[in-house]
XYZ file of C-alpha atoms in Angstrom:
711
model
C 58.704 93.960 46.152
C 55.080 93.905 47.096
C 53.700 92.305 50.232
C 54.252 88.604 50.226
C 51.342 86.497 51.482
C 51.715 82.980 52.670
C 50.037 81.410 49.667
C 52.283 83.358 47.321
C 55.568 82.465 48.978
C 56.230 79.358 46.877
C 55.671 81.023 43.487
C 57.621 84.141 44.555
C 60.451 81.999 46.000
C 60.857 79.981 42.840
C 60.755 83.131 40.633
C 63.650 84.533 42.606
C 67.311 83.413 42.087
C 69.181 84.705 45.058
C 70.882 83.130 48.015
C 69.218 81.772 51.154
C 69.629 84.653 53.494
C 68.676 87.213 50.828
C 65.366 85.388 50.306
C 64.712 85.252 54.058
C 65.621 88.941 54.476
C 63.250 90.092 51.721
C 60.457 87.811 52.769
C 60.594 88.949 56.408
C 61.219 92.647 55.580
C 58.292 92.954 53.098
C 55.664 91.125 55.039
C 53.393 93.967 56.180
C 51.431 91.981 58.708
C 53.288 91.188 61.942
C 51.478 87.862 62.467
C 52.168 86.901 58.931
C 55.814 87.808 59.287
C 56.099 85.677 62.462
C 54.305 82.836 60.720
C 56.600 82.982 57.785
C 59.659 82.856 59.937
C 58.291 79.706 61.583
C 57.500 77.886 58.331
C 59.470 74.801 57.716
C 60.739 74.318 54.158
C 63.269 71.798 53.137
C 65.912 72.792 50.604
C 64.630 73.829 47.192
C 67.163 73.531 44.428
C 66.307 76.116 41.778
C 67.504 75.384 38.239
C 66.830 78.450 36.098
C 65.292 77.253 32.846
C 66.081 80.354 30.847
C 69.702 80.817 31.873
C 71.886 80.576 28.810
C 74.691 79.045 30.711
C 72.280 76.478 32.092
C 74.167 76.994 35.337
C 72.863 75.359 38.534
C 72.031 77.702 41.316
C 70.758 76.658 44.624
C 68.678 78.548 47.204
C 67.427 77.127 50.498
C 64.899 78.005 53.040
C 65.407 75.876 56.122
C 63.393 75.149 59.203
C 65.285 77.529 61.454
C 65.620 80.774 59.708
C 68.420 83.103 60.658
C 67.308 86.411 62.297
C 70.113 88.470 60.673
C 70.730 88.178 56.961
C 73.612 89.446 54.903
C 72.894 92.124 52.392
C 72.593 91.001 48.814
C 75.789 91.076 46.905
C 75.950 93.646 43.982
C 75.908 92.040 40.606
C 79.028 93.971 39.761
C 80.977 92.225 42.486
C 83.174 89.912 40.618
C 85.062 87.842 43.106
C 84.049 84.245 43.687
C 83.753 82.891 47.256
C 87.031 81.725 48.417
C 87.360 77.952 48.420
C 87.698 76.123 51.691
C 91.090 75.841 53.235
C 92.078 72.244 52.514
C 95.367 70.735 53.652
C 97.506 68.991 51.244
C 97.277 65.781 53.373
C 93.904 65.113 54.968
C 93.756 62.880 58.002
C 90.862 60.668 59.016
C 91.968 60.159 62.614
C 89.326 57.672 63.483
C 90.475 55.186 60.831
C 94.102 56.274 60.724
C 93.841 57.014 56.984
C 95.721 59.706 55.154
C 94.518 61.229 51.904
C 96.586 63.326 49.512
C 94.567 66.202 47.934
C 94.581 65.978 44.240
C 92.787 67.704 41.353
C 89.932 70.106 41.992
C 86.741 68.470 40.583
C 84.112 71.080 41.055
C 81.836 72.861 43.491
C 78.184 73.042 44.425
C 76.313 74.669 47.283
C 78.690 74.849 50.315
C 81.051 72.148 49.111
C 84.113 71.806 46.995
C 85.104 68.457 45.554
C 88.699 67.049 45.070
C 90.292 63.910 43.989
C 91.722 62.268 47.140
C 94.330 59.491 47.014
C 94.568 57.001 49.867
C 98.229 57.031 50.841
C 98.273 53.386 51.738
C 96.076 51.783 49.069
C 96.570 54.457 46.359
C 92.853 54.243 45.741
C 91.404 57.463 44.378
C 88.079 58.756 45.657
C 86.083 61.912 45.383
C 86.369 64.087 48.475
C 83.390 66.365 49.270
C 84.755 69.241 51.490
C 82.342 71.353 53.501
C 83.802 74.163 55.686
C 82.604 74.094 59.228
C 81.972 77.746 58.921
C 79.122 76.834 56.656
C 77.618 74.498 59.326
C 77.219 76.900 62.253
C 73.410 76.649 62.330
C 71.823 73.565 63.777
C 69.502 73.114 60.755
C 72.560 73.026 58.500
C 74.092 70.305 60.568
C 70.842 68.342 60.729
C 70.416 68.564 56.970
C 73.885 67.223 56.357
C 73.441 64.502 58.907
C 70.264 63.368 57.221
C 71.857 63.315 53.784
C 74.807 61.191 55.155
C 72.418 58.936 57.153
C 70.413 58.031 54.005
C 73.297 57.852 51.605
C 75.791 55.796 53.670
C 73.498 52.774 53.805
C 73.038 52.529 50.062
C 74.935 49.943 47.984
C 73.906 49.520 44.336
C 75.778 49.674 41.060
C 73.740 52.671 39.955
C 74.122 54.656 43.153
C 77.281 56.752 43.990
C 78.898 54.924 46.838
C 79.482 56.890 50.064
C 82.563 55.449 51.790
C 83.297 57.430 54.947
C 82.783 60.850 56.554
C 85.025 62.531 59.071
C 86.196 65.984 60.154
C 89.147 68.024 61.241
C 89.316 71.484 62.801
C 88.425 73.213 59.510
C 86.190 70.977 57.489
C 83.854 67.985 57.238
C 84.874 65.413 54.605
C 82.749 62.922 52.766
C 84.585 60.391 50.633
C 82.557 59.175 47.643
C 82.991 56.949 44.628
C 84.847 58.883 41.863
C 82.713 59.566 38.825
C 85.393 60.822 36.414
C 83.146 61.342 33.399
C 81.018 64.013 35.174
C 77.294 63.750 34.599
C 74.584 63.518 31.993
C 74.315 67.335 32.267
C 77.668 67.713 30.529
C 76.701 65.085 27.973
C 73.440 67.010 27.266
C 75.324 70.288 26.773
C 77.671 68.725 24.246
C 75.195 66.427 22.430
C 71.773 68.013 23.028
C 69.799 64.940 21.964
C 71.120 61.347 21.890
C 70.046 58.346 19.849
C 67.369 56.066 21.003
C 69.786 53.178 21.846
C 71.742 55.571 24.112
C 68.571 56.799 25.691
C 67.637 53.220 26.538
C 71.050 52.587 27.944
C 71.123 55.576 30.264
C 67.477 55.571 31.315
C 67.434 51.786 32.065
C 70.291 52.335 34.554
C 68.562 55.282 36.075
C 65.424 53.214 36.554
C 67.382 50.455 38.178
C 68.743 52.844 40.695
C 65.315 54.372 41.358
C 63.799 50.924 41.780
C 66.455 50.097 44.371
C 65.725 53.312 46.350
C 61.935 52.827 46.184
C 62.301 49.302 47.518
C 64.077 50.863 50.508
C 61.235 53.393 50.909
C 63.466 56.288 49.862
C 62.435 59.067 47.549
C 65.279 60.946 45.937
C 63.202 64.048 45.058
C 65.909 65.673 43.014
C 66.389 63.408 39.990
C 67.875 65.375 37.163
C 70.678 65.231 34.589
C 73.136 66.978 36.945
C 72.678 64.338 39.560
C 73.174 61.431 37.315
C 76.908 60.893 37.394
C 79.066 58.701 35.047
C 82.146 56.648 35.883
C 84.924 55.852 33.575
C 82.872 52.951 32.070
C 79.891 55.266 31.550
C 77.811 53.482 34.177
C 75.141 55.821 35.517
C 75.403 56.573 39.289
C 72.577 58.445 41.116
C 74.113 60.982 43.486
C 73.260 64.075 45.692
C 70.888 62.967 48.314
C 70.494 66.342 49.814
C 66.715 66.345 49.303
C 66.128 62.606 49.779
C 63.689 61.348 52.436
C 62.193 58.167 53.669
C 58.444 57.294 53.525
C 56.380 55.457 56.048
C 53.535 53.481 54.497
C 51.121 55.705 52.489
C 52.681 58.895 53.916
C 52.515 61.903 51.547
C 55.280 64.475 51.930
C 54.254 68.165 52.021
C 57.594 69.735 51.513
C 58.177 71.936 48.512
C 61.422 70.732 46.888
C 62.920 69.795 43.558
C 64.211 71.407 40.466
C 61.808 73.489 38.344
C 62.206 71.609 35.026
C 61.636 68.310 36.816
C 59.016 69.198 39.475
C 55.906 67.110 39.470
C 52.513 68.882 39.432
C 51.550 67.494 42.860
C 54.485 69.220 44.346
C 53.580 72.578 42.810
C 49.952 72.190 43.831
C 50.984 71.154 47.389
C 48.785 68.088 47.230
C 51.372 65.845 49.058
C 53.791 63.677 47.195
C 55.526 60.268 47.335
C 57.502 57.953 45.090
C 55.658 59.200 41.991
C 57.725 62.412 41.906
C 60.787 60.404 40.963
C 58.944 58.667 38.154
C 57.826 62.031 36.824
C 61.465 63.248 36.866
C 62.553 60.110 35.072
C 60.037 60.960 32.410
C 61.504 64.434 32.102
C 64.982 62.910 31.833
C 64.057 60.556 29.038
C 62.426 63.339 27.120
C 65.487 65.587 27.404
C 67.795 62.754 26.314
C 65.672 62.024 23.262
C 64.653 65.542 22.234
C 67.388 67.795 23.605
C 65.260 70.030 25.908
C 62.952 69.646 28.933
C 59.300 68.909 28.113
C 57.874 71.970 29.938
C 60.697 74.431 29.409
C 59.692 78.031 28.531
C 61.062 81.506 28.755
C 59.894 82.076 32.250
C 59.496 80.048 35.418
C 55.939 81.074 35.754
C 55.094 79.783 32.320
C 57.016 76.529 33.061
C 54.946 75.946 36.164
C 51.792 76.667 34.268
C 52.639 74.102 31.627
C 53.490 71.534 34.314
C 50.210 72.111 36.097
C 48.231 71.820 32.894
C 50.400 68.993 31.482
C 51.099 71.147 28.429
C 53.901 69.486 26.443
C 54.404 67.984 22.992
C 56.159 64.866 21.953
C 57.861 65.379 18.566
C 56.451 63.316 15.737
C 59.770 61.755 15.098
C 59.648 59.790 18.316
C 59.178 56.082 18.244
C 55.901 54.773 19.536
C 57.374 52.854 22.566
C 59.362 55.907 23.646
C 56.349 58.276 23.303
C 54.175 55.864 25.160
C 56.578 55.482 28.111
C 57.013 59.258 28.349
C 53.254 59.894 28.402
C 52.774 57.272 31.231
C 55.561 58.724 33.392
C 54.366 62.326 32.746
C 50.710 61.551 33.693
C 49.390 64.518 35.676
C 47.664 62.107 38.085
C 50.331 60.484 40.315
C 48.274 57.348 40.961
C 48.192 56.601 37.257
C 51.918 56.751 36.770
C 53.747 53.453 36.555
C 55.881 52.302 39.462
C 59.655 51.987 39.121
C 59.181 48.249 38.653
C 56.645 48.738 35.803
C 58.867 51.265 34.079
C 61.812 48.825 34.371
C 59.744 46.179 32.515
C 58.417 48.600 29.851
C 58.457 47.496 26.290
C 60.576 50.612 25.358
C 63.642 48.860 26.692
C 62.991 45.842 24.521
C 61.779 47.663 21.387
C 65.180 48.104 19.865
C 68.939 47.803 20.419
C 70.208 48.665 23.940
C 74.020 48.530 24.129
C 75.553 46.887 27.136
C 78.395 49.477 27.116
C 78.980 52.788 25.422
C 82.309 54.327 24.379
C 83.656 57.502 26.068
C 83.431 59.201 22.738
C 79.565 59.236 23.008
C 80.052 62.112 25.518
C 80.666 64.342 22.504
C 80.031 62.319 19.269
C 77.170 60.110 18.065
C 78.214 56.406 18.338
C 78.682 54.416 15.153
C 75.846 51.916 15.613
C 75.907 51.854 11.816
C 74.049 49.412 9.376
C 75.588 47.696 6.373
C 76.988 49.571 3.455
C 77.453 47.863 0.167
C 78.138 50.518 -2.454
C 81.817 51.051 -1.598
C 82.472 47.443 -0.866
C 80.863 46.060 -4.037
C 83.332 48.140 -6.055
C 86.301 46.948 -3.939
C 86.120 43.182 -3.423
C 89.476 41.800 -2.268
C 91.366 39.306 -4.469
C 90.192 35.777 -3.994
C 86.581 36.889 -3.567
C 86.792 37.255 0.254
C 83.622 39.057 1.496
C 84.527 42.180 3.428
C 82.235 44.062 5.780
C 81.654 47.749 5.235
C 79.456 50.067 7.277
C 76.740 52.419 6.329
C 78.137 55.933 5.697
C 77.253 58.650 8.057
C 76.781 62.170 6.926
C 79.280 63.981 9.136
C 77.240 67.119 9.174
C 74.026 65.603 10.231
C 75.545 63.325 12.873
C 73.027 60.484 12.431
C 73.475 56.937 13.615
C 71.716 53.709 12.573
C 71.456 50.281 14.125
C 73.432 47.186 13.155
C 71.453 45.291 10.553
C 71.326 42.048 12.671
C 69.818 44.031 15.490
C 66.935 45.450 13.437
C 63.616 43.588 13.528
C 61.767 42.798 10.352
C 58.858 44.652 11.895
C 58.292 47.635 9.558
C 56.830 49.742 12.287
C 59.924 49.302 14.478
C 62.327 50.046 11.608
C 60.448 53.244 10.922
C 60.368 54.249 14.530
C 64.094 53.732 14.946
C 64.830 55.716 11.796
C 62.666 58.512 13.092
C 64.479 58.403 16.445
C 67.797 58.687 14.687
C 66.498 61.705 12.753
C 65.715 63.390 16.060
C 69.410 63.540 16.845
C 70.585 67.062 17.176
C 71.995 68.283 13.875
C 75.317 70.062 13.976
C 75.717 73.282 12.215
C 77.532 73.322 8.813
C 80.558 75.128 10.246
C 80.912 72.780 13.307
C 80.114 75.596 15.694
C 82.888 77.975 14.472
C 80.561 81.019 14.139
C 79.023 80.220 17.536
C 82.457 80.123 19.124
C 83.530 83.339 17.423
C 80.503 85.130 18.771
C 81.189 83.837 22.345
C 84.792 85.032 22.248
C 83.954 88.274 20.593
C 81.223 89.123 23.239
C 83.750 88.272 26.004
C 86.411 90.533 24.586
C 83.985 93.388 23.974
C 83.478 93.635 27.776
C 85.819 95.246 30.207
C 87.437 92.207 31.683
C 89.125 92.878 34.995
C 92.731 91.718 35.239
C 93.841 89.286 37.940
C 97.097 87.608 38.884
C 97.852 84.352 37.221
C 98.144 82.661 40.646
C 94.669 83.826 41.528
C 93.162 82.469 38.259
C 94.693 79.008 39.205
C 92.668 78.941 42.457
C 90.009 76.263 42.648
C 87.179 78.786 43.106
C 87.700 80.262 39.652
C 87.802 77.039 37.648
C 85.033 74.940 36.037
C 86.762 71.456 35.554
C 83.394 69.942 34.474
C 83.913 71.808 31.248
C 87.181 70.052 30.401
C 87.135 68.886 26.792
C 86.628 65.152 26.238
C 89.132 65.105 23.359
C 92.088 67.252 22.368
C 95.108 66.744 20.065
C 98.082 65.534 22.067
C 100.586 65.064 19.199
C 100.769 66.168 15.580
C 103.085 65.824 12.612
C 102.918 68.120 9.640
C 103.761 66.379 6.334
C 101.335 68.364 4.256
C 104.038 68.905 1.523
C 103.169 65.369 0.172
C 100.367 63.720 2.198
C 98.707 65.709 4.999
C 98.813 66.109 8.752
C 98.867 63.289 11.192
C 97.693 63.659 14.782
C 97.047 61.660 17.989
C 94.121 62.396 20.248
C 94.460 62.396 24.023
C 92.982 58.811 24.182
C 95.856 57.544 21.940
C 93.657 57.193 18.836
C 95.418 58.432 15.647
C 94.203 60.156 12.535
C 95.232 61.799 9.322
C 93.747 64.726 7.405
C 94.956 64.164 3.822
C 95.611 66.861 1.323
C 92.569 65.792 -0.635
C 90.469 66.525 2.425
C 89.617 62.871 3.154
C 90.216 61.721 6.583
C 91.177 58.474 8.303
C 90.955 57.490 11.988
C 92.187 54.483 13.973
C 91.082 53.883 17.532
C 93.496 53.604 20.463
C 93.597 49.827 20.312
C 94.315 49.773 16.651
C 91.182 47.703 15.825
C 88.518 50.048 14.523
C 89.162 52.062 11.325
C 87.073 55.043 10.145
C 87.423 56.480 6.688
C 85.596 59.709 5.840
C 85.383 60.737 2.205
C 85.806 64.415 1.284
C 81.999 64.394 0.817
C 81.740 63.534 4.545
C 80.443 60.025 4.129
C 81.848 57.789 6.750
C 82.856 54.081 6.421
C 83.867 51.709 9.214
C 86.150 48.702 8.972
C 87.832 46.207 11.264
C 91.646 46.302 11.055
C 91.892 42.889 12.508
C 89.949 41.355 9.690
C 91.547 43.637 7.107
C 88.154 44.558 5.830
C 89.105 47.842 4.218
C 89.191 47.918 0.376
C 92.326 47.922 -1.665
C 91.801 51.577 -2.596
C 92.558 52.461 1.023
C 95.792 50.506 1.207
C 98.104 53.520 0.713
C 96.181 55.714 3.210
C 96.076 53.012 5.836
C 99.854 52.474 5.416
C 100.509 56.201 5.857
C 98.315 56.214 8.913
C 100.292 53.313 10.456
C 103.647 55.192 9.840
C 102.304 58.382 11.213
C 101.164 56.463 14.327
C 104.511 54.683 14.727
C 106.470 57.996 14.368
C 104.397 59.867 16.946
C 104.631 56.969 19.451
C 108.445 56.764 19.039
C 109.361 60.472 18.894
C 106.940 62.846 20.287
C 105.969 63.772 23.873
C 102.288 63.681 24.642
C 100.247 66.684 25.875
C 97.847 65.329 28.492
C 96.705 62.056 29.803
C 95.889 58.894 27.961
C 93.285 56.189 28.662
C 93.152 52.414 28.493
C 91.037 50.426 26.108
C 87.431 50.077 27.345
C 84.410 47.957 26.624
C 82.191 49.641 24.082
C 85.014 51.098 22.031
C 83.939 49.270 18.996
C 81.046 51.752 18.938
C 83.293 54.763 19.228
C 82.873 57.504 16.689
C 85.792 59.836 17.261
C 86.175 63.574 16.445
C 88.407 64.167 13.404
C 90.545 67.090 12.379
C 88.444 69.270 10.153
C 90.511 72.383 9.302
C 93.980 73.514 10.380
C 96.771 75.999 9.594
C 100.142 77.055 11.062
C 101.415 80.532 11.748
C 104.855 81.657 12.933
C 103.767 81.434 16.521
C 101.178 78.601 16.675
C 99.347 75.809 15.090
C 95.496 76.154 14.962
C 93.312 73.002 14.802
C 89.527 72.648 14.502
C 87.945 69.287 15.430
C 84.687 68.039 14.001
C 83.035 68.233 17.418
C 83.545 71.944 17.551
C 86.701 72.092 19.699
C 89.226 74.653 18.523
C 92.792 74.032 19.799
C 95.774 76.379 19.555
C 99.285 75.179 20.405
C 101.762 77.978 21.025
C 105.340 77.281 19.815
C 107.419 79.526 22.045
C 106.231 78.285 25.452
C 104.318 75.085 24.478
C 101.066 76.310 26.113
C 97.910 74.673 24.745
C 94.569 76.306 24.504
C 91.308 74.480 23.797
C 87.957 76.245 23.349
C 84.626 74.477 23.357
C 81.581 76.348 22.043
C 79.086 73.851 23.475
C 80.431 74.178 27.044
C 81.201 77.887 26.408
C 84.647 77.281 28.117
C 88.331 77.497 27.526
C 91.100 75.158 28.811
C 94.719 75.991 29.122
C 97.512 73.427 29.456
C 100.428 75.466 30.926
C 104.177 74.856 30.864
C 103.867 72.685 33.969
C 101.100 70.630 32.227
C 98.484 71.954 34.651
C 95.043 72.026 33.077
C 93.016 75.090 33.894
C 89.406 75.239 32.649
C 87.224 78.321 32.792
C 83.752 79.234 31.654
C 83.860 82.272 29.465
C 81.205 83.832 31.651
C 83.308 83.439 34.722
C 86.295 85.082 33.051
C 84.146 87.974 32.337
C 82.824 88.196 35.881
C 85.935 87.195 37.898
C 88.694 88.466 35.762
C 91.345 87.098 33.467
C 95.174 87.105 33.732
C 96.763 89.201 30.988
C 98.663 86.174 29.816
C 95.373 84.344 29.062
C 93.597 87.469 27.823
C 96.261 87.957 25.223
C 95.779 84.492 24.000
C 91.971 84.891 23.786
C 92.485 87.957 21.583
C 94.763 85.937 19.340
C 92.280 83.091 19.197
C 89.543 85.462 18.032
C 91.622 86.226 14.953
C 92.508 82.624 14.376
C 88.850 81.492 14.540
C 88.059 84.073 11.797
C 90.731 82.452 9.647
C 89.363 78.987 10.411
C 85.960 80.125 9.290
C 87.489 81.437 5.993
C 89.405 78.122 5.469
C 86.281 76.080 6.186
C 84.342 78.056 3.539
C 87.081 77.297 1.011
C 86.945 73.609 1.763
C 83.115 73.530 1.680
C 83.028 75.124 -1.733
C 85.690 72.809 -3.107
C 86.497 69.879 -0.930
C 89.636 68.967 -2.943
C 91.102 72.455 -2.597
C 93.421 73.309 0.243
C 93.208 76.739 2.035
C 96.011 79.036 0.897
C 97.129 79.743 4.515
C 97.917 76.023 4.911
C 100.380 76.147 1.967
C 101.956 79.303 3.394
C 102.171 77.716 6.842
C 104.119 74.707 5.494
C 106.596 76.756 3.600
C 109.245 75.895 6.140
C 109.216 72.347 4.774
C 109.761 73.432 1.203
C 113.076 71.512 1.027
C 111.135 68.291 0.989
C 112.202 66.134 -1.917
C 111.106 62.657 -3.024
C 111.741 61.121 0.337
C 108.658 60.501 2.438
C 107.210 58.252 5.090
C 107.403 55.158 2.869
C 111.122 55.697 2.161
C 113.186 53.259 4.176
C 110.073 51.919 5.979
C 109.984 54.679 8.609
C 109.315 58.398 8.986
C 112.437 60.558 8.882
C 113.899 61.825 12.126
C 113.279 65.491 12.920
C 116.207 67.522 11.670
C 116.938 70.837 10.000
C 115.451 70.820 6.504
C 113.712 67.460 7.000
C 110.388 66.619 5.469
C 108.534 66.504 8.696
C 107.892 69.189 11.338
C 106.682 67.786 14.689
C 105.472 70.056 17.420
C 104.508 69.322 20.984
């Protein structure tokens, strides 16, 4: 490292991605001039959260330079060192002595910086909150305690529907605890990783809530200063909650803050140029957030941090031509290089963008991984299938499953030609899924992992909180299934209690958990939506709907579920659920591939389930005790993997190859079934004429029966 001069510290600091004390050590060691070294040690920087733009895993890393720099720094850890830092020692029952409250420690939720987060259940009220746990060993320096005190001081006074609520903070001999509102659906970062770009109605929905939260903060003279997808959390109802006030500050009058802070992809030019900043930096960040939601990547992202900062300074970004005019206009206003020209939060809140098209009041949980079915009207199928008596039946515009596009309900579309065109263009901006639904991508990820020398660890060690990445838990997996492919197909239930059937002709049908919304997907991948309550589906679907009902009844009555269910929620009428795409059975497992890319393998001998997500680059195991353990593939490579799991990953690689082969067969001839499926169902060869319709119910599981359920 060359000599570091004061004016170059910022650029050098951002370009590095190491921990706090390593930064300090190298800065101090390599400053040749004694005065310069002393000055550097005395500089006061607030935390700078560095988000590496070119990191494939898109993993958040934080480094901080604080106002009181330690004189002695630890040596940098070697990259070959595989062990994660041990999680804090957290008792099974946590006591808030001041309030006389006892919390039971539950699931590990994630980690960041010094803190680990757990579900905590109040023993008296049974209320579940998120508990942020910071070991006191990480708060030995005064500046560390001051920083945490400032964060709590700002956050505890906030009360708004779009701000994560801070309930209490307390301590014991080991840790400091902060209890927070639980945001069970993680953050917009996980949505972005799974979806890339979202539709314009969804972007309005999320951004409008973000702006309402920012408006509330600015009215209180608070600048958040770290607005980004990872700090925008989602509760069970998919309400946006702004969190993480570690960089927040208050402003007096026209004060301009001089501190360098933020996250590179969201940093405003006045921060980089050290011109002083205020509320406008949050508006800039919201502009970046809207851009990412609509187009799937940050506006100034490049292959290097230096190039990213150059683009920010020169306002060098491009709005794709498919953007609607209102969206493009709002983005340009928020990303104006001159802070004084940017709109205030109040002006953004009133912007025409939020009135230029449909903005849902609620969204379904399925939108975390699948495009919602905003759908228009479809007449082609329904005109051919009018019910007896001439009753009009409502059909929905088909969606091409491979393109993943969504349209707006007809009654919500203006007659204005420009608006219709803009909304269609926005829909076309939606990230297009690959033809194989990410199978080749997943195969590559697993193959690369297995090519490395993966260190072995004990299974108990792998279950430790520090090794897991629960934020990568799949949104959907198959909790029950019934194989009746001898005659009809395979029925299955997702973890949210919705039920589907993949028929032998490769058509698919799906019923939501409430039994109200029906989706039918032709073998050509055209999608049609119907209301079960109004019996809107055409007569041609009567037999398949009847089979679906019986599959559903059988699974509810006879099979044990793998994983948790969920209650019906507002917005579920917009849900577009993943469906089973390809499957087969072997002697030891059933292998299932969902349309959102998830590959699931259920092992027969020990009932362990394995779900792999190519978009999150992660694998989840449900063990014999129904524990869910989720790991990033990169962490398995770095930290090690138990032989039991490693063996299953090797098996999965072979199974993914077979899935790819089967998918090719179906793509070339949608009506043809893969050979391996017929082989896999040979065990049910004794099936005769009896079937689900015989006797009004599905037959009980028995030796030689027509149906082969597995858990």
